[in-house]
Amino acid sequence: VAVAVLTVASCFQAEAGRGPSWLVPAGRVAVALAVPLAGVRVEMSGSTAADAALVALLVLALGTGLRSVERSDGTVPALSAIAACAFLGVAVQVEDAVAPLAAAVLGASLALVAHSWPPAAVRVGRMGPTVLGAALAIIALDLEPRLAAPRTPLVAALTLATIGVAFLLPDLDLRLRRRGISCHIVVP
């Protein structure tokens, strides 16, 4: 709920084309910081501060990654529905308490896909990727598939590498488009 409130508060004016330009990125950072502050944690490094920072970076990376594919109608909700469906399957299988949240994200994403089907003009806008990215991150981090967590620094390094790739993909997409290369060749 806090994520949705922060997103709407920061992006409401931007959706209408008004307001300062710094408000939307500040809202995305606030959402990323709100997730670990709300208690969503992953024990990867042994340090609470480092784990909270990794969770915030993961939320920010998911929102950025979803925002980078938002150019076509229905892509962000379709990707979110696929991820939520996978999380729901795992959560139901292990009887995890995160299953209702995964079902809610799946239902909302499928509804957005249905309403953005052409010739409709419904888009997720600037708010959608932030909310869906945060919701998927919360589901992924709270899901406990009953596997022991590895206690090696390699896990944290791979997580940071994944986050780095997620931040670089939109830039790569922009560079390829400037050169006239369709991004569907490199990143389907």
CSV table of C-alpha atoms in Angstrom, one decimal:
chain,number,residue,atom,x,y,z
A,1,VAL,CA,0.0,0.0,0.0
A,2,ALA,CA,2.9,2.4,0.9
A,3,VAL,CA,4.4,1.7,-2.5
A,4,ALA,CA,1.2,2.6,-4.4
A,5,VAL,CA,0.7,5.8,-2.3
A,6,LEU,CA,4.3,6.9,-2.9
A,7,THR,CA,4.0,6.2,-6.6
A,8,VAL,CA,0.7,8.0,-7.1
A,9,ALA,CA,1.9,11.0,-5.0
A,10,SER,CA,5.1,11.4,-7.1
A,11,CYS,CA,3.8,10.5,-10.5
A,12,PHE,CA,0.3,12.0,-10.5
A,13,GLN,CA,1.4,15.4,-11.9
A,14,ALA,CA,3.8,13.8,-14.4
A,15,GLU,CA,1.0,11.7,-15.9
A,16,ALA,CA,-0.8,15.0,-16.7
A,17,GLY,CA,2.3,16.6,-18.1
A,18,ARG,CA,2.7,19.0,-15.2
A,19,GLY,CA,5.0,19.2,-12.3
A,20,PRO,CA,8.8,19.2,-11.8
A,21,SER,CA,10.8,16.8,-13.8
A,22,TRP,CA,12.8,15.5,-10.8
A,23,LEU,CA,9.6,14.3,-9.0
A,24,VAL,CA,9.2,11.0,-10.9
A,25,PRO,CA,12.8,9.8,-10.4
A,26,ALA,CA,12.6,10.9,-6.7
A,27,GLY,CA,9.3,8.9,-6.4
A,28,ARG,CA,11.0,5.8,-7.9
A,29,VAL,CA,13.8,6.1,-5.4
A,30,ALA,CA,11.4,6.6,-2.5
A,31,VAL,CA,9.5,3.5,-3.6
A,32,ALA,CA,12.7,1.5,-3.7
A,33,LEU,CA,13.6,2.7,-0.2
A,34,ALA,CA,10.1,2.0,1.2
A,35,VAL,CA,10.3,-1.7,0.4
A,36,PRO,CA,13.2,-2.5,2.8
A,37,LEU,CA,11.8,0.0,5.3
A,38,ALA,CA,8.5,-1.9,5.3
A,39,GLY,CA,10.4,-5.0,6.4
A,40,VAL,CA,11.1,-6.9,3.2
A,41,ARG,CA,14.6,-8.3,3.6
A,42,VAL,CA,16.8,-10.9,2.2
A,43,GLU,CA,19.8,-12.2,4.1
A,44,MET,CA,22.5,-12.3,1.5
A,45,SER,CA,25.5,-10.6,3.1
A,46,GLY,CA,25.0,-10.9,6.8
A,47,SER,CA,24.8,-7.1,7.2
A,48,THR,CA,21.3,-5.6,7.6
A,49,ALA,CA,22.3,-2.3,6.0
A,50,ALA,CA,23.9,-4.0,3.0
A,51,ASP,CA,20.9,-6.3,2.6
A,52,ALA,CA,18.5,-3.4,2.8
A,53,ALA,CA,20.6,-1.5,0.1
A,54,LEU,CA,20.5,-4.6,-2.1
A,55,VAL,CA,16.7,-4.9,-1.8
A,56,ALA,CA,16.3,-1.2,-2.7
A,57,LEU,CA,18.6,-1.6,-5.7
A,58,LEU,CA,16.7,-4.7,-6.8
A,59,VAL,CA,13.3,-2.8,-6.6
A,60,LEU,CA,14.8,0.1,-8.5
A,61,ALA,CA,16.3,-2.2,-11.1
A,62,LEU,CA,13.0,-4.1,-11.6
A,63,GLY,CA,11.1,-0.8,-12.1
A,64,THR,CA,13.8,0.5,-14.5
A,65,GLY,CA,13.7,-2.7,-16.5
A,66,LEU,CA,9.9,-2.7,-16.8
A,67,ARG,CA,10.0,0.9,-17.7
A,68,SER,CA,12.4,0.2,-20.5
A,69,VAL,CA,10.0,-2.2,-22.2
A,70,GLU,CA,7.0,0.1,-21.7
A,71,ARG,CA,7.1,1.4,-25.3
A,72,SER,CA,4.5,-1.0,-26.6
A,73,ASP,CA,1.0,-1.4,-25.2
A,74,GLY,CA,0.5,-4.3,-22.9
A,75,THR,CA,4.2,-5.4,-22.7
A,76,VAL,CA,4.7,-4.4,-19.0
A,77,PRO,CA,1.5,-6.0,-17.8
A,78,ALA,CA,2.2,-9.1,-19.8
A,79,LEU,CA,5.7,-9.5,-18.4
A,80,SER,CA,4.3,-8.9,-14.9
A,81,ALA,CA,1.6,-11.5,-15.4
A,82,ILE,CA,4.1,-14.1,-16.5
A,83,ALA,CA,6.4,-13.4,-13.5
A,84,ALA,CA,3.4,-13.3,-11.1
A,85,CYS,CA,2.1,-16.6,-12.5
A,86,ALA,CA,5.4,-18.3,-11.9
A,87,PHE,CA,5.6,-16.9,-8.3
A,88,LEU,CA,2.0,-17.9,-7.7
A,89,GLY,CA,2.7,-21.5,-8.8
A,90,VAL,CA,5.7,-21.7,-6.4
A,91,ALA,CA,3.8,-20.0,-3.6
A,92,VAL,CA,0.8,-22.3,-3.9
A,93,GLN,CA,3.1,-25.4,-4.1
A,94,VAL,CA,4.9,-24.6,-0.9
A,95,GLU,CA,1.8,-23.0,0.8
A,96,ASP,CA,3.5,-19.6,1.3
A,97,ALA,CA,1.6,-16.6,2.6
A,98,VAL,CA,2.7,-14.5,-0.4
A,99,ALA,CA,0.3,-16.4,-2.7
A,100,PRO,CA,-2.6,-13.9,-2.3
A,101,LEU,CA,-0.3,-11.0,-3.3
A,102,ALA,CA,1.0,-13.0,-6.3
A,103,ALA,CA,-2.6,-13.8,-7.3
A,104,ALA,CA,-3.6,-10.1,-7.0
A,105,VAL,CA,-0.6,-9.0,-9.1
A,106,LEU,CA,-1.5,-11.7,-11.7
A,107,GLY,CA,-5.1,-10.6,-11.8
A,108,ALA,CA,-4.3,-6.9,-12.1
A,109,SER,CA,-1.7,-7.6,-14.8
A,110,LEU,CA,-4.1,-9.7,-16.8
A,111,ALA,CA,-6.7,-7.0,-16.5
A,112,LEU,CA,-4.3,-4.4,-17.8
A,113,VAL,CA,-3.3,-6.7,-20.7
A,114,ALA,CA,-7.0,-7.1,-21.6
A,115,HIS,CA,-7.7,-3.4,-21.4
A,116,SER,CA,-4.6,-2.4,-23.4
A,117,TRP,CA,-5.3,-4.8,-26.3
A,118,PRO,CA,-5.6,-2.8,-29.5
A,119,PRO,CA,-7.5,-0.6,-30.4
A,120,ALA,CA,-7.6,0.5,-26.7
A,121,ALA,CA,-5.5,3.4,-25.7
A,122,VAL,CA,-4.8,2.3,-22.1
A,123,ARG,CA,-1.2,2.3,-21.0
A,124,VAL,CA,0.5,1.8,-17.6
A,125,GLY,CA,2.2,5.2,-18.0
A,126,ARG,CA,4.9,6.3,-15.6
A,127,MET,CA,3.3,4.8,-12.5
A,128,GLY,CA,2.7,1.2,-13.7
A,129,PRO,CA,6.3,-0.1,-14.0
A,130,THR,CA,7.2,1.3,-10.6
A,131,VAL,CA,4.2,-0.3,-8.8
A,132,LEU,CA,4.5,-3.6,-10.7
A,133,GLY,CA,8.3,-3.8,-10.3
A,134,ALA,CA,8.0,-3.2,-6.5
A,135,ALA,CA,5.2,-5.7,-6.2
A,136,LEU,CA,7.1,-8.4,-8.1
A,137,ALA,CA,10.2,-7.6,-6.0
A,138,ILE,CA,8.2,-8.0,-2.8
A,139,ILE,CA,6.7,-11.3,-3.9
A,140,ALA,CA,10.1,-12.6,-5.0
A,141,LEU,CA,11.8,-11.6,-1.8
A,142,ASP,CA,9.1,-12.8,0.6
A,143,LEU,CA,8.6,-16.1,-1.1
A,144,GLU,CA,10.3,-18.8,0.9
A,145,PRO,CA,10.6,-22.0,-1.2
A,146,ARG,CA,12.2,-23.9,1.8
A,147,LEU,CA,15.7,-23.9,0.5
A,148,ALA,CA,18.7,-22.9,2.6
A,149,ALA,CA,20.1,-19.6,1.6
A,150,PRO,CA,23.8,-19.7,0.6
A,151,ARG,CA,26.1,-17.7,2.8
A,152,THR,CA,28.8,-16.8,0.2
A,153,PRO,CA,29.8,-13.4,-1.1
A,154,LEU,CA,29.3,-14.8,-4.6
A,155,VAL,CA,25.5,-14.4,-4.2
A,156,ALA,CA,25.7,-10.7,-3.4
A,157,ALA,CA,28.2,-10.3,-6.3
A,158,LEU,CA,25.8,-12.0,-8.7
A,159,THR,CA,22.9,-9.9,-7.5
A,160,LEU,CA,24.8,-6.7,-8.0
A,161,ALA,CA,25.9,-7.9,-11.5
A,162,THR,CA,22.2,-8.6,-12.3
A,163,ILE,CA,21.2,-5.2,-11.1
A,164,GLY,CA,24.0,-3.6,-13.2
A,165,VAL,CA,22.8,-5.4,-16.3
A,166,ALA,CA,19.2,-4.2,-15.6
A,167,PHE,CA,20.5,-0.6,-15.5
A,168,LEU,CA,22.5,-1.0,-18.7
A,169,LEU,CA,19.9,-2.6,-20.9
A,170,PRO,CA,17.8,0.6,-21.4
A,171,ASP,CA,21.0,2.4,-22.4
A,172,LEU,CA,21.9,-0.4,-24.8
A,173,ASP,CA,18.4,-0.3,-26.3
A,174,LEU,CA,18.7,3.4,-26.9
A,175,ARG,CA,22.1,3.1,-28.5
A,176,LEU,CA,20.9,0.3,-30.8
A,177,ARG,CA,17.9,2.3,-31.8
A,178,ARG,CA,20.1,5.4,-32.6
A,179,ARG,CA,22.1,3.2,-35.0
A,180,GLY,CA,19.0,1.9,-36.7
A,181,ILE,CA,19.3,-1.7,-35.2
A,182,SER,CA,16.1,-3.1,-34.0
A,183,CYS,CA,16.3,-4.2,-30.3
A,184,HIS,CA,14.3,-7.3,-31.1
A,185,ILE,CA,17.4,-8.8,-32.6
A,186,VAL,CA,19.5,-8.5,-29.3
A,187,VAL,CA,16.8,-8.4,-26.6
A,188,PRO,CA,13.5,-10.1,-27.7
